[in-house]
Amino acid sequence: MSLVKPTLVGMPEVVKDHLMLHLNYIDIYTSSCDTRLHAIEVSQFDGHIKLNLITKNDEDTTIIEYKKTDEGCSILRDANFEHAKSWKIDGLDFMTAFCRDFEMILKHQKSILKQMIIGRSEKQNFCETIRKMLEDVQKKKYRIRTKDCKLWCLTPSDACSVLPSFDSKCLKSLSICGNRDQMSPIDGIVNLEHWKRLKSVNLGDFDIKNILPEILHLQRFEATTTLTSEDVIQLKNLILESTQLTYCQILCTNWKLSNDLMSSEPTLLSMPEVVKDHLFQYLSYIDIARLHKTCPSLRDYINVSRPDASYRMIEVFQAVDNIQVMFETEDKDGGPDFFSIIYREHEGGCLIETAEEDREDTRTRSVSGVNYLETFFRDFGMVLKHQKSILRDMALTPHNTTEQRSQFWKAMQKVFEESGRIKSQRCFLQHVTAPDVLSILSFFDSTCIEKIHLTGMEDGRVNPMDGIIQMEHWKNLKSAILDDFSIGNIAQNIAHLNYFACDTSELTGEDVLQIKNMFLNTPTISSCHFNFRDSSIKQNLYDSLGPAEERQDNEPEEKKRWSFRSPIAKQELEFLIPVSQPLITFALMSLEPTLLSMPDVVKDHLMEYLNYIDIARLRKTCHVFRQYLHLKLPDANIHSIHVCQNEESMELNFRAGLHEDLLKIEYKKEFGDECSIEANYQQENIQIVRTDERNYLDVFCNDFRMLLKHQKSISHELAFIALEAPEKRAEFWDMIRKVLRDTEATTGKKLLLRKRSVILRNLLAPDVFSILPYFDASCLQMINLTGEEGVMTPIDGIVDLPHWNCVEVATLNNFSIPKVLQNITHLVMFSGGVRGITAQDVLVLKNKILHSDDMNFWLLIHENFNEDQSLYELLGPQFVSDEEGHNEFRITIGKDA
């Protein structure tokens, strides 16, 4: 720092005044101008006190702690941050030091604070020293200007003596808390000039006599106090008549109030029927069931009027020894809300467990003398009687044994007979026979039902279901799925549907021809699927349809394809038969101009605006787009990529910025060789989980190879982070090397990752030399390497790589290099180990730093530093800069410091 150049002191007053407006209190310290603080919070503890200076910009917020020491006190600034600083002051009490600084802050605080909090303490009393300091402030005419004031652990006399320290013209909100479990009178506060200007007051553990007339001017009032029955009635009338008071909350300490407060106003029972009917529209079935138990009058009303249960979905699932019902309702924001009830056998009766989606605990109750199935069907019948609105889904699944299935459908049929028609848009019935379907489906309202999904015995047989065609329900359906069932005259009976799927024991070429003609001449149906159990059917279809089309789909499963142009404008019918599956699919495809039909130059330009997540989604849309992406390999355009190894999983983290997560994919090991892939889209708050039958490492490597192929433009960062355990660490770096080699092999050209920054953690020197060559040296600006913990490993060869001469910032944790002057003087920032440093080297480095505008941070770790006295002689006096014992030195030559 030059001692002869013009300084701040030499500037004109007008310039200094303007400059100070842009500084905070920590920058100022000694100049009397506005600190521009947003809020101040003082917290008192045993043996230390904390001062929190809050600004509008969180990054500028400062925390100062004053701690008691044997010699005096210590002062820590921002103790929880990397840039923490500390000072030790001998002979000065920590509370005195705090009061001195706090008074200085108040002198500089000219703008109005948003909030001031003082006295939050572990003790039960307000600090006497702080109280006297605040009283001295008002004597010196330094009124504290704040909109909101919170004072903790005060006595009434403290409150009345401290409040005048605050500017009454600014104060709008006041919160005062006394000593817990002790009610103290604080009548004198209403005589202060502050009280009449306040808009919001919160008094904890204080008692004010005849408080009601004193709160008429407030907008919000909260207190913990005592009340009489007359006070409560007056308070009610006051709130009803007041034009100012909008919120009043009083925690009454003498809660045993007079029976005079029991209102004789009309109750729920005495309300008119139309009011009750309207009120019950806002209750769920659980609320209705609870009201059912309150009294005979309300129970009779509910039994007669039967308010709507308002469920969206009801799903019943029977296991060997229990039965469960799941309900979906609508929450207050219009989203889904789930809860379930399980009925199971219990000693002498049954046990009922209720679980709600947002509650971790379950509620249970036992019912004596009844069977759990009887209890369930009785409750289920009551639910259906109250379900008046149309359900989205009704799903019924009995346990798949002959006895239990038969008992289930017999009991369910009886419940349906008593409850009336079931209104549901979709119906799912599992483990049913054809007679079960015909009897159960008849209880569903045919005007509401749009989709059915029926599943048979799952015994490998296909059973005819022709009787369903005659039902009124079939004509109103839009979608039908018949697993283990088949119907006759398919083309005629499914023409009105949008989608159809079934199993079939026979499908002839004539059937396929009829279905094709039905598709080409019917505007409603869009697709259908047929699963056939006889393998000879597939060959018969090949013979009937003729040669399949030749297409390069690059799909994992081979399919035979036939297509026919539809007479309906811009439509095409497609037949698909997977070679390895007994399945045929008919799908009507639109030929409208799409993204696929755009010229390649347009698609190429469009891809420039997509990131890798968008590209990966497009890859799944169709074979044509997949082939285009495979050939073009659009740029991934991901800012930062982090690859992390966990004990039994791998993480792939995409970031849009330095700290903004875009997508995190975790590949987790599951049972056997299977894995699960969990994708969390941070910005969209969406989580997707899917399973894969492959090993989690194989799936990760496959996805990461695909990502590397799309890495073209220069992006910010790529990080590889391994576990510290030697075996896991070696496995990780072997896998990364294999992925990089395989990517080169599939692309046929040298892989050079164009990154500005590379981070490699928990690796050995050979790993560094095998991984770094895959990064483009001309793009690299920063290297961050972390070696084996507790070992300083030589990594001399790194300085011979072209990457070393290109980077500006290098961090070598647990690695060391020799010849410091030759190898690091071209860097802007260096952190790491160096060997063989001499006093002459230090002198040269010091001179370079003094004459450089770029070198702004250096950390040199020397192996035998404490034994080299010549370094101490050159560096001069040494002092400890923080509590961890880190040493700093000040070097002064001439007028430069």
PDB file of N, CA and C in Angstrom, residues 3-49:
ATOM      1  N   LEU A   3       2.325   4.885   0.515  1.00  0.00           N
ATOM      2  CA  LEU A   3       2.122   5.865   1.575  1.00  0.00           C
ATOM      3  C   LEU A   3       2.234   7.312   1.069  1.00  0.00           C
ATOM      4  N   VAL A   4       2.456   7.490  -0.226  1.00  0.00           N
ATOM      5  CA  VAL A   4       2.631   8.831  -0.760  1.00  0.00           C
ATOM      6  C   VAL A   4       1.525   9.242  -1.719  1.00  0.00           C
ATOM      7  N   LYS A   5       0.748   8.274  -2.229  1.00  0.00           N
ATOM      8  CA  LYS A   5      -0.324   8.604  -3.161  1.00  0.00           C
ATOM      9  C   LYS A   5      -1.487   9.241  -2.410  1.00  0.00           C
ATOM     10  N   PRO A   6      -2.334  10.051  -3.101  1.00  0.00           N
ATOM     11  CA  PRO A   6      -3.496  10.664  -2.452  1.00  0.00           C
ATOM     12  C   PRO A   6      -4.395   9.607  -1.826  1.00  0.00           C
ATOM     13  N   THR A   7      -4.879   9.845  -0.609  1.00  0.00           N
ATOM     14  CA  THR A   7      -5.721   8.878   0.085  1.00  0.00           C
ATOM     15  C   THR A   7      -7.115   9.434   0.254  1.00  0.00           C
ATOM     16  N   LEU A   8      -7.989   8.625   0.924  1.00  0.00           N
ATOM     17  CA  LEU A   8      -9.366   9.050   1.188  1.00  0.00           C
ATOM     18  C   LEU A   8      -9.396  10.345   1.998  1.00  0.00           C
ATOM     19  N   VAL A   9      -8.414  10.484   2.895  1.00  0.00           N
ATOM     20  CA  VAL A   9      -8.392  11.669   3.757  1.00  0.00           C
ATOM     21  C   VAL A   9      -8.223  12.945   2.944  1.00  0.00           C
ATOM     22  N   GLY A  10      -7.485  12.832   1.852  1.00  0.00           N
ATOM     23  CA  GLY A  10      -7.208  14.030   1.055  1.00  0.00           C
ATOM     24  C   GLY A  10      -8.314  14.411   0.109  1.00  0.00           C
ATOM     25  N   MET A  11      -9.395  13.637   0.038  1.00  0.00           N
ATOM     26  CA  MET A  11     -10.494  13.968  -0.865  1.00  0.00           C
ATOM     27  C   MET A  11     -11.326  15.110  -0.303  1.00  0.00           C
ATOM     28  N   PRO A  12     -12.004  15.888  -1.171  1.00  0.00           N
ATOM     29  CA  PRO A  12     -12.916  16.937  -0.690  1.00  0.00           C
ATOM     30  C   PRO A  12     -14.052  16.329   0.129  1.00  0.00           C
ATOM     31  N   GLU A  13     -14.641  17.118   1.049  1.00  0.00           N
ATOM     32  CA  GLU A  13     -15.702  16.627   1.921  1.00  0.00           C
ATOM     33  C   GLU A  13     -16.893  16.118   1.131  1.00  0.00           C
ATOM     34  N   VAL A  14     -17.268  16.824   0.061  1.00  0.00           N
ATOM     35  CA  VAL A  14     -18.444  16.428  -0.722  1.00  0.00           C
ATOM     36  C   VAL A  14     -18.226  15.053  -1.361  1.00  0.00           C
ATOM     37  N   VAL A  15     -16.988  14.776  -1.770  1.00  0.00           N
ATOM     38  CA  VAL A  15     -16.688  13.456  -2.366  1.00  0.00           C
ATOM     39  C   VAL A  15     -16.765  12.378  -1.306  1.00  0.00           C
ATOM     40  N   LYS A  16     -16.185  12.682  -0.102  1.00  0.00           N
ATOM     41  CA  LYS A  16     -16.226  11.681   0.965  1.00  0.00           C
ATOM     42  C   LYS A  16     -17.661  11.411   1.411  1.00  0.00           C
ATOM     43  N   ASP A  17     -18.485  12.441   1.500  1.00  0.00           N
ATOM     44  CA  ASP A  17     -19.877  12.242   1.899  1.00  0.00           C
ATOM     45  C   ASP A  17     -20.609  11.347   0.916  1.00  0.00           C
ATOM     46  N   HIS A  18     -20.395  11.589  -0.375  1.00  0.00           N
ATOM     47  CA  HIS A  18     -21.048  10.776  -1.398  1.00  0.00           C
ATOM     48  C   HIS A  18     -20.547   9.331  -1.361  1.00  0.00           C
ATOM     49  N   LEU A  19     -19.254   9.156  -1.154  1.00  0.00           N
ATOM     50  CA  LEU A  19     -18.668   7.821  -1.106  1.00  0.00           C
ATOM     51  C   LEU A  19     -19.220   7.012   0.061  1.00  0.00           C
ATOM     52  N   MET A  20     -19.383   7.670   1.202  1.00  0.00           N
ATOM     53  CA  MET A  20     -19.826   6.953   2.402  1.00  0.00           C
ATOM     54  C   MET A  20     -21.242   6.412   2.280  1.00  0.00           C
ATOM     55  N   LEU A  21     -22.037   7.002   1.386  1.00  0.00           N
ATOM     56  CA  LEU A  21     -23.401   6.506   1.193  1.00  0.00           C
ATOM     57  C   LEU A  21     -23.425   5.086   0.678  1.00  0.00           C
ATOM     58  N   HIS A  22     -22.327   4.619   0.059  1.00  0.00           N
ATOM     59  CA  HIS A  22     -22.272   3.293  -0.550  1.00  0.00           C
ATOM     60  C   HIS A  22     -21.547   2.276   0.329  1.00  0.00           C
ATOM     61  N   LEU A  23     -21.206   2.667   1.568  1.00  0.00           N
ATOM     62  CA  LEU A  23     -20.494   1.767   2.475  1.00  0.00           C
ATOM     63  C   LEU A  23     -21.418   1.301   3.584  1.00  0.00           C
ATOM     64  N   ASN A  24     -21.159   0.087   4.114  1.00  0.00           N
ATOM     65  CA  ASN A  24     -21.884  -0.357   5.286  1.00  0.00           C
ATOM     66  C   ASN A  24     -21.090  -0.012   6.537  1.00  0.00           C
ATOM     67  N   TYR A  25     -21.648  -0.371   7.701  1.00  0.00           N
ATOM     68  CA  TYR A  25     -21.018   0.072   8.946  1.00  0.00           C
ATOM     69  C   TYR A  25     -19.618  -0.502   9.134  1.00  0.00           C
ATOM     70  N   ILE A  26     -19.440  -1.758   8.706  1.00  0.00           N
ATOM     71  CA  ILE A  26     -18.125  -2.382   8.865  1.00  0.00           C
ATOM     72  C   ILE A  26     -17.087  -1.655   8.019  1.00  0.00           C
ATOM     73  N   ASP A  27     -17.470  -1.171   6.845  1.00  0.00           N
ATOM     74  CA  ASP A  27     -16.534  -0.411   6.012  1.00  0.00           C
ATOM     75  C   ASP A  27     -16.211   0.944   6.647  1.00  0.00           C
ATOM     76  N   ILE A  28     -17.196   1.532   7.313  1.00  0.00           N
ATOM     77  CA  ILE A  28     -17.038   2.905   7.829  1.00  0.00           C
ATOM     78  C   ILE A  28     -16.225   2.931   9.120  1.00  0.00           C
ATOM     79  N   TYR A  29     -16.790   2.335  10.163  1.00  0.00           N
ATOM     80  CA  TYR A  29     -16.182   2.263  11.489  1.00  0.00           C
ATOM     81  C   TYR A  29     -15.971   3.635  12.145  1.00  0.00           C
ATOM     82  N   THR A  30     -15.340   4.577  11.445  1.00  0.00           N
ATOM     83  CA  THR A  30     -14.974   5.822  12.141  1.00  0.00           C
ATOM     84  C   THR A  30     -15.533   7.077  11.513  1.00  0.00           C
ATOM     85  N   SER A  31     -16.300   6.962  10.395  1.00  0.00           N
ATOM     86  CA  SER A  31     -16.803   8.161   9.736  1.00  0.00           C
ATOM     87  C   SER A  31     -18.285   8.316  10.023  1.00  0.00           C
ATOM     88  N   SER A  32     -18.702   9.471  10.458  1.00  0.00           N
ATOM     89  CA  SER A  32     -20.079   9.676  10.914  1.00  0.00           C
ATOM     90  C   SER A  32     -21.017   9.846   9.733  1.00  0.00           C
ATOM     91  N   CYS A  33     -21.481   8.726   9.201  1.00  0.00           N
ATOM     92  CA  CYS A  33     -22.470   8.764   8.124  1.00  0.00           C
ATOM     93  C   CYS A  33     -23.372   7.544   8.236  1.00  0.00           C
ATOM     94  N   ASP A  34     -24.386   7.487   7.389  1.00  0.00           N
ATOM     95  CA  ASP A  34     -25.441   6.481   7.495  1.00  0.00           C
ATOM     96  C   ASP A  34     -24.894   5.072   7.282  1.00  0.00           C
ATOM     97  N   THR A  35     -25.215   4.131   8.200  1.00  0.00           N
ATOM     98  CA  THR A  35     -24.743   2.755   8.060  1.00  0.00           C
ATOM     99  C   THR A  35     -25.591   1.942   7.090  1.00  0.00           C
ATOM    100  N   ARG A  36     -26.825   2.369   6.819  1.00  0.00           N
ATOM    101  CA  ARG A  36     -27.734   1.685   5.901  1.00  0.00           C
ATOM    102  C   ARG A  36     -27.971   0.222   6.293  1.00  0.00           C
ATOM    103  N   LEU A  37     -28.136  -0.023   7.587  1.00  0.00           N
ATOM    104  CA  LEU A  37     -28.506  -1.358   8.049  1.00  0.00           C
ATOM    105  C   LEU A  37     -30.002  -1.558   7.864  1.00  0.00           C
ATOM    106  N   HIS A  38     -30.393  -2.825   7.687  1.00  0.00           N
ATOM    107  CA  HIS A  38     -31.797  -3.176   7.505  1.00  0.00           C
ATOM    108  C   HIS A  38     -32.431  -3.568   8.840  1.00  0.00           C
ATOM    109  N   ALA A  39     -31.672  -4.298   9.669  1.00  0.00           N
ATOM    110  CA  ALA A  39     -32.161  -4.729  10.969  1.00  0.00           C
ATOM    111  C   ALA A  39     -30.972  -5.007  11.876  1.00  0.00           C
ATOM    112  N   ILE A  40     -31.208  -4.921  13.187  1.00  0.00           N
ATOM    113  CA  ILE A  40     -30.173  -5.214  14.186  1.00  0.00           C
ATOM    114  C   ILE A  40     -30.769  -6.187  15.199  1.00  0.00           C
ATOM    115  N   GLU A  41     -30.025  -7.248  15.505  1.00  0.00           N
ATOM    116  CA  GLU A  41     -30.483  -8.239  16.478  1.00  0.00           C
ATOM    117  C   GLU A  41     -29.383  -8.484  17.500  1.00  0.00           C
ATOM    118  N   VAL A  42     -29.718  -8.372  18.789  1.00  0.00           N
ATOM    119  CA  VAL A  42     -28.784  -8.607  19.888  1.00  0.00           C
ATOM    120  C   VAL A  42     -29.248  -9.827  20.655  1.00  0.00           C
ATOM    121  N   SER A  43     -28.358 -10.830  20.795  1.00  0.00           N
ATOM    122  CA  SER A  43     -28.693 -12.062  21.512  1.00  0.00           C
ATOM    123  C   SER A  43     -27.706 -12.244  22.649  1.00  0.00           C
ATOM    124  N   GLN A  44     -28.218 -12.403  23.847  1.00  0.00           N
ATOM    125  CA  GLN A  44     -27.373 -12.526  25.031  1.00  0.00           C
ATOM    126  C   GLN A  44     -27.320 -13.972  25.492  1.00  0.00           C
ATOM    127  N   PHE A  45     -26.103 -14.470  25.769  1.00  0.00           N
ATOM    128  CA  PHE A  45     -25.910 -15.827  26.247  1.00  0.00           C
ATOM    129  C   PHE A  45     -25.031 -15.788  27.496  1.00  0.00           C
ATOM    130  N   ASP A  46     -24.754 -16.933  28.042  1.00  0.00           N
ATOM    131  CA  ASP A  46     -23.924 -17.025  29.231  1.00  0.00           C
ATOM    132  C   ASP A  46     -22.464 -16.903  28.829  1.00  0.00           C
ATOM    133  N   GLY A  47     -21.853 -15.770  29.114  1.00  0.00           N
ATOM    134  CA  GLY A  47     -20.438 -15.593  28.812  1.00  0.00           C
ATOM    135  C   GLY A  47     -20.159 -14.966  27.468  1.00  0.00           C
ATOM    136  N   HIS A  48     -21.158 -14.696  26.659  1.00  0.00           N
ATOM    137  CA  HIS A  48     -20.915 -13.994  25.405  1.00  0.00           C
ATOM    138  C   HIS A  48     -22.208 -13.362  24.897  1.00  0.00           C
ATOM    139  N   ILE A  49     -22.064 -12.465  23.943  1.00  0.00           N
ATOM    140  CA  ILE A  49     -23.209 -11.760  23.362  1.00  0.00           C
ATOM    141  C   ILE A  49     -22.991 -11.656  21.863  1.00  0.00           C
TER     142      ILE A  49
END
